[in-house]
PDB file of C-alpha atoms in Angstrom:
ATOM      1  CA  UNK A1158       0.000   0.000   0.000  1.00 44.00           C
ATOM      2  CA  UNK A1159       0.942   3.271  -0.200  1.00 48.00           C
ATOM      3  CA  UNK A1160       2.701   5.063   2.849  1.00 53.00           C
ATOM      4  CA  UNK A1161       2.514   8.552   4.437  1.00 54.00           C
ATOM      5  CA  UNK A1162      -1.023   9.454   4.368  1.00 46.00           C
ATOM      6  CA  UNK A1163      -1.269  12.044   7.476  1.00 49.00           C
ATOM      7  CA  UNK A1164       2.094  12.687   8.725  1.00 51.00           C
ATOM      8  CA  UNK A1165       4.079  15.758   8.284  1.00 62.00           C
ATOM      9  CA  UNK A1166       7.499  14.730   8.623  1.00 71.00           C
ATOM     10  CA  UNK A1167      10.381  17.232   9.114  1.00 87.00           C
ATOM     11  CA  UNK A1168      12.861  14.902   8.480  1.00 90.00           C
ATOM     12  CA  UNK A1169      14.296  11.473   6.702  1.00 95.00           C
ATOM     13  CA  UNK A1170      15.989   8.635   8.139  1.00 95.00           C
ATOM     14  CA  UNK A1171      18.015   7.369   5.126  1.00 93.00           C
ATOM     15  CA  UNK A1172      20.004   4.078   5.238  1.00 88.00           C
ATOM     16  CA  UNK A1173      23.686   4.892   4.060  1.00 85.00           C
ATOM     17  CA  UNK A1174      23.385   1.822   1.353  1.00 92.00           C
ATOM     18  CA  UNK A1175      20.256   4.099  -0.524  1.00 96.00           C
ATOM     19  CA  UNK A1176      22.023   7.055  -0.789  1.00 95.00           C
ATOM     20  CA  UNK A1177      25.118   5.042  -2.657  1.00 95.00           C
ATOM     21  CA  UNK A1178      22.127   3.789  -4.793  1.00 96.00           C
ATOM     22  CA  UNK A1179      20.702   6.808  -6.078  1.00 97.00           C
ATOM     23  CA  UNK A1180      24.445   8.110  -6.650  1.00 97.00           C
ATOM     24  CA  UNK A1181      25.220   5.089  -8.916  1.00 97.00           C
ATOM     25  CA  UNK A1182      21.633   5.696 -10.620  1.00 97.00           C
ATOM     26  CA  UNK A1183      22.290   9.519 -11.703  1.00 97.00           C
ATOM     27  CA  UNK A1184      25.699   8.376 -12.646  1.00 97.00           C
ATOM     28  CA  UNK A1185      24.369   5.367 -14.891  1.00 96.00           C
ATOM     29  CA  UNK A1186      21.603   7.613 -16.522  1.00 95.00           C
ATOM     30  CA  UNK A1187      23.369  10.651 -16.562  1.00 96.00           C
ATOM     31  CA  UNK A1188      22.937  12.833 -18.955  1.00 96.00           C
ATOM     32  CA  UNK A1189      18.841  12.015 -18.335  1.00 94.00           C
ATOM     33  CA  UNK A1190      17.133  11.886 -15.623  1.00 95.00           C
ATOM     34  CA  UNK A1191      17.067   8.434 -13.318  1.00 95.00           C
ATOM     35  CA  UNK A1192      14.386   7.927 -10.663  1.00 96.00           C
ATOM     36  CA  UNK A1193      12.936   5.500  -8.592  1.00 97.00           C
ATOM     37  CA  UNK A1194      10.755   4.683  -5.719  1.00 98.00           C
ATOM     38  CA  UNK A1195      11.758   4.764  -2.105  1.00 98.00           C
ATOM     39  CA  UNK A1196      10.280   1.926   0.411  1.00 97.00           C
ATOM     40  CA  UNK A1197      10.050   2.180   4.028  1.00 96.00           C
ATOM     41  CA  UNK A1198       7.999   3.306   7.071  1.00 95.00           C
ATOM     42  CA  UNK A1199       6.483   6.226   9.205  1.00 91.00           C
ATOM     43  CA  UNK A1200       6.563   6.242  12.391  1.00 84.00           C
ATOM     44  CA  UNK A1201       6.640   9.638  15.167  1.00 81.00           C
ATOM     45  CA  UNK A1202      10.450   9.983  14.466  1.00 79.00           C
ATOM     46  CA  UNK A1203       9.527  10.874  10.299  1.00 86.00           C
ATOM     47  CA  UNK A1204      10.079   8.732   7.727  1.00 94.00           C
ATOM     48  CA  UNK A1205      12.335   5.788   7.243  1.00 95.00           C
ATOM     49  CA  UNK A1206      13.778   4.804   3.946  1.00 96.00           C
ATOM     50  CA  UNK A1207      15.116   1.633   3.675  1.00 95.00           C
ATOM     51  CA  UNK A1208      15.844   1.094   0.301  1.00 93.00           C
ATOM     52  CA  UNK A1209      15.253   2.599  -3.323  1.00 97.00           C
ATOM     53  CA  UNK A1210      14.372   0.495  -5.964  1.00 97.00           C
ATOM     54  CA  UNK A1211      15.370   1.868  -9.566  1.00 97.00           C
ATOM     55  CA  UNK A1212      13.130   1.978 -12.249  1.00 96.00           C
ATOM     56  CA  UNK A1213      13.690   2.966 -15.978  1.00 93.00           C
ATOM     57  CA  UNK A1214      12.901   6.977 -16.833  1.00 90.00           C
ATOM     58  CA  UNK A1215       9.611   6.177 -18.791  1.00 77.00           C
ATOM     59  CA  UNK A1216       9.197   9.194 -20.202  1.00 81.00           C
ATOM     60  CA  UNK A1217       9.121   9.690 -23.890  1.00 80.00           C
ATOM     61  CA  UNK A1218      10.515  13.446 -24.400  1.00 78.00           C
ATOM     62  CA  UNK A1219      13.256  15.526 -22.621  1.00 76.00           C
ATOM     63  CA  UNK A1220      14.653  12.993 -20.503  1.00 65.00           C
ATOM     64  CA  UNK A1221      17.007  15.418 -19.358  1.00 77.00           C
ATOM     65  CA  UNK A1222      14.783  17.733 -17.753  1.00 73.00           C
ATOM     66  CA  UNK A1223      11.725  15.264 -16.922  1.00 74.00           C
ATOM     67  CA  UNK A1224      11.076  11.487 -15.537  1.00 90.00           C
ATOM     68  CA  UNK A1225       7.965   9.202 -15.727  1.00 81.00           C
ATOM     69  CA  UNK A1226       7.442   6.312 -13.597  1.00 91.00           C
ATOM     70  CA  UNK A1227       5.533   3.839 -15.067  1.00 94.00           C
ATOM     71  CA  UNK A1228       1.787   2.647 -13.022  1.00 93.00           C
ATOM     72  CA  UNK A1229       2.725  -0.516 -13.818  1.00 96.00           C
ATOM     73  CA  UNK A1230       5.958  -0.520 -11.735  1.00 95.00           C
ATOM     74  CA  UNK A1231       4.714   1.644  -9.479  1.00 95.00           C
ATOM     75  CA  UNK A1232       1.733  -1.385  -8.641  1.00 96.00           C
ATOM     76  CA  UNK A1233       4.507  -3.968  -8.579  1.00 97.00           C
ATOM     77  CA  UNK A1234       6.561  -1.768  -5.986  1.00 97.00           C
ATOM     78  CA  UNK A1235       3.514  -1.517  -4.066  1.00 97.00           C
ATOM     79  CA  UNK A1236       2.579  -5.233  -3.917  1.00 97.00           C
ATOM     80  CA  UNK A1237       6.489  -6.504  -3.251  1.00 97.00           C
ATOM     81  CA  UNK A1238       6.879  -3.554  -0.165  1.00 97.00           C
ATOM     82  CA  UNK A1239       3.533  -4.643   1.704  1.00 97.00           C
ATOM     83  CA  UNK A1240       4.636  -8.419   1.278  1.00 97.00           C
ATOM     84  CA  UNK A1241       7.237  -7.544   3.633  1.00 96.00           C
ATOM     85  CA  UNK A1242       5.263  -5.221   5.679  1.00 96.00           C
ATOM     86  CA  UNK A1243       6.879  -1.857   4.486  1.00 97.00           C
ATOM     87  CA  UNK A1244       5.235   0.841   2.039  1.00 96.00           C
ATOM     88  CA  UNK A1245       6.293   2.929  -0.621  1.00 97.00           C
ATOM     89  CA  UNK A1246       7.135   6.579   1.295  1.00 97.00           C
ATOM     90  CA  UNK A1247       8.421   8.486  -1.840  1.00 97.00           C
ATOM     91  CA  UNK A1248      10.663   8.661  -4.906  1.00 97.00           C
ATOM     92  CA  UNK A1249      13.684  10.090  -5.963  1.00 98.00           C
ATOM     93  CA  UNK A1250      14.942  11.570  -9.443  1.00 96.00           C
ATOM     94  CA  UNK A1251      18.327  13.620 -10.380  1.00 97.00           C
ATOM     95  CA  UNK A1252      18.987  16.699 -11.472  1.00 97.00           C
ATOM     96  CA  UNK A1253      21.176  16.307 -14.447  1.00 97.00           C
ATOM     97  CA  UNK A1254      23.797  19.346 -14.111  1.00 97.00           C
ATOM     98  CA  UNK A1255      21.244  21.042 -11.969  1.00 96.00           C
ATOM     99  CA  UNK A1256      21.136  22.052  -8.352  1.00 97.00           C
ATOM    100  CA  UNK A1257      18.797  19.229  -5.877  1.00 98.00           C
ATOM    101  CA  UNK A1258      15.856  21.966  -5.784  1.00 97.00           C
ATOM    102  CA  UNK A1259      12.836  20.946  -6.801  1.00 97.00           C
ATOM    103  CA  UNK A1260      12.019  22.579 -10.475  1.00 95.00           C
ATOM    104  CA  UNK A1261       8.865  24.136 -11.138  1.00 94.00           C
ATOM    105  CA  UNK A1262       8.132  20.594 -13.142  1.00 93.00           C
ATOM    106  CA  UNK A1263       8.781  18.705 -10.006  1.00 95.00           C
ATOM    107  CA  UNK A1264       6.392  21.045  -8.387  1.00 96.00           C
ATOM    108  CA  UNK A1265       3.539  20.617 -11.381  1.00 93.00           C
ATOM    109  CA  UNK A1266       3.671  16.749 -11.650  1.00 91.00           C
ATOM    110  CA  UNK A1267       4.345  16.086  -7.956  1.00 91.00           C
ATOM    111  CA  UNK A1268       1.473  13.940  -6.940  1.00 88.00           C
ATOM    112  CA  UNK A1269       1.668  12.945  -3.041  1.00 89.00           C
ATOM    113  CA  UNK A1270       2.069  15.250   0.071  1.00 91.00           C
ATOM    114  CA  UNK A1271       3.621  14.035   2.946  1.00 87.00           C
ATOM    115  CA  UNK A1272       5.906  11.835   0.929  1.00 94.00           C
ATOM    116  CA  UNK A1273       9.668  12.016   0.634  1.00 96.00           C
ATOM    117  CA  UNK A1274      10.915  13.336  -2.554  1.00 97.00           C
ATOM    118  CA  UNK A1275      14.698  12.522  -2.923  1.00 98.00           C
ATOM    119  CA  UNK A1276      16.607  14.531  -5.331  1.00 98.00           C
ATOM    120  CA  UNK A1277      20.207  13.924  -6.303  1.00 98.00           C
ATOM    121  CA  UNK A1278      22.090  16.700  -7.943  1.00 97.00           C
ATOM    122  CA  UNK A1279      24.465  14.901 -10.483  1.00 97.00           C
ATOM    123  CA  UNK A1280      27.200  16.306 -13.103  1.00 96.00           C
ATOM    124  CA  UNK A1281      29.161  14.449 -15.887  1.00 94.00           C
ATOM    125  CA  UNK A1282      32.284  12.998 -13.603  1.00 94.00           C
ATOM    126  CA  UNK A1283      30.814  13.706 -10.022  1.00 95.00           C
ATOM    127  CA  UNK A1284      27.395  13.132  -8.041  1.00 96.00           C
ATOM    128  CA  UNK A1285      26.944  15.930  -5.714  1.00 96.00           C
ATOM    129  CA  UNK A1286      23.944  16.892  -3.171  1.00 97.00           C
ATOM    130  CA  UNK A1287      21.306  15.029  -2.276  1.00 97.00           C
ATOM    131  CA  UNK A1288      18.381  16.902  -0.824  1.00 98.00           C
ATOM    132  CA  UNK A1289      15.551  15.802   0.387  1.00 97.00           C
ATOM    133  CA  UNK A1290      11.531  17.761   0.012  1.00 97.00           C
ATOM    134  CA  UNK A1291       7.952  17.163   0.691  1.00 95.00           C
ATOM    135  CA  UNK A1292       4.911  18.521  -1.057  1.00 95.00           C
ATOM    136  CA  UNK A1293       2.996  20.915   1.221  1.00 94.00           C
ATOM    137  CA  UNK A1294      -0.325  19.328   1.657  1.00 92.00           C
ATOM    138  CA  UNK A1295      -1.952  22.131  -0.063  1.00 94.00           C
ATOM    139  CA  UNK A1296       0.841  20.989  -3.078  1.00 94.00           C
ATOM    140  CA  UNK A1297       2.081  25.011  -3.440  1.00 95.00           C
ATOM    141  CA  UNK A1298       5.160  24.158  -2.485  1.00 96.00           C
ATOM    142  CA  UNK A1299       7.967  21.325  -1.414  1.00 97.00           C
ATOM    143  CA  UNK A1300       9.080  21.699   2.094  1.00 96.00           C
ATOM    144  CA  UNK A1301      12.517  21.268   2.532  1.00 96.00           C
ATOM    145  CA  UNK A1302      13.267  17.239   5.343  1.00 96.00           C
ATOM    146  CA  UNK A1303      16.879  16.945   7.200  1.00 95.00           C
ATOM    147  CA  UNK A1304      18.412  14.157   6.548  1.00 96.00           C
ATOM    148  CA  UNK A1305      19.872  11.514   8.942  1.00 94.00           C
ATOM    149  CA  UNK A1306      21.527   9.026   7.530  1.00 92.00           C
ATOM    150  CA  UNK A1307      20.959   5.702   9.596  1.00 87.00           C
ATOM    151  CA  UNK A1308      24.364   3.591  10.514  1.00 70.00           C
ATOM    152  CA  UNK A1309      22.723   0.176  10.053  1.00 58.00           C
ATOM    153  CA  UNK A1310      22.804  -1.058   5.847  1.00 51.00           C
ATOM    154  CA  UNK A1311      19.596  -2.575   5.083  1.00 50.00           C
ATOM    155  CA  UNK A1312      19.281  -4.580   1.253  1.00 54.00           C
ATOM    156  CA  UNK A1313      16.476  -5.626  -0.235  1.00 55.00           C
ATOM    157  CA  UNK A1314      17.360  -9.150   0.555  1.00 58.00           C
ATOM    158  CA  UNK A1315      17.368  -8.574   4.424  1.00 53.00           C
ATOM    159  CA  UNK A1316      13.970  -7.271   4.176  1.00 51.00           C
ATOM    160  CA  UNK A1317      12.852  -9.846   2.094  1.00 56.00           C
ATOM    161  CA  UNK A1318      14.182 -12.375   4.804  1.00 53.00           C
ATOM    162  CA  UNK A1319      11.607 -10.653   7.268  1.00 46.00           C
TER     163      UNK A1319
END
């Protein structure tokens, strides 16, 4: 199912092993776009992410300024996260020799407040910020989340252990 529903988080617990995923993901893609979907949990503390899972840029124009993730995925994503009791909580993208501030596109297509919207600011040799943002409930703006990043690695075969 899908996550955040009601909570305002002000920040994002981020396992160190997801951060070195979305790296390697703007790096692969680069110059386009990469995204993906980030699983975890809520709980009074913000948001947990424990890991991303990439997904191919569906988007069929300007792949360097714009990503589409497909429903399709999205459902599968869905369905594998609750089979191990976790939820999607957000997504991530780059920002192909950009700064990791949300664009006025992210801004227009964003869909879910109260989610975590990673953004990775990547150039042609080097990966540099990664920010993190959540739509405003009223979705006129991102918020800016701190982010922690947690000491424990998760994969996506320890959780499917659980």
């Amino acid at each position: 199912m899908l996550g955040p529903t009601s909570v305002m988080a002000s920040r994002v617990n981020l396992e160190k092993d997801v951060a070195g995923t979305i790296a390697r993901h703007a790096m692969d893609t680069y110059p386009e776009e990469c995204c993906g979907i980030l699983v975890g949990s809520t709980n009074d503390e913000g948001i947990e992410v424990r890991f991303a899972v990439e997904v191919s840029n569906s988007s069929r124009t300007h792949r360097e300024q714009h990503y589409t993730i497909d429903a399709a995925t999205l459902h599968t994503v869905t369905r594998d996260a609750d089979r191990v009791g976790l939820d999607i909580v957000g997504f991530y993208h780059s920002h192909p020799d950009h700064p990791a501030r949300p664009s006025a596109t992210d801004l227009t297509e964003a869909t879910f407040p109260n989610y975590v919207y990673l953004i990775q600011s990547v150039t042609r040799d080097r990966v540099n910020e990664l920010t993190a943002w959540t739509l405003a409930a009223d979705r006129s703006r991102f918020l800016p989340l701190s982010i922690e990043y947690l000491t424990t690695p998760t994969t996506k075969a320890d959780l499917e252990k659980s």
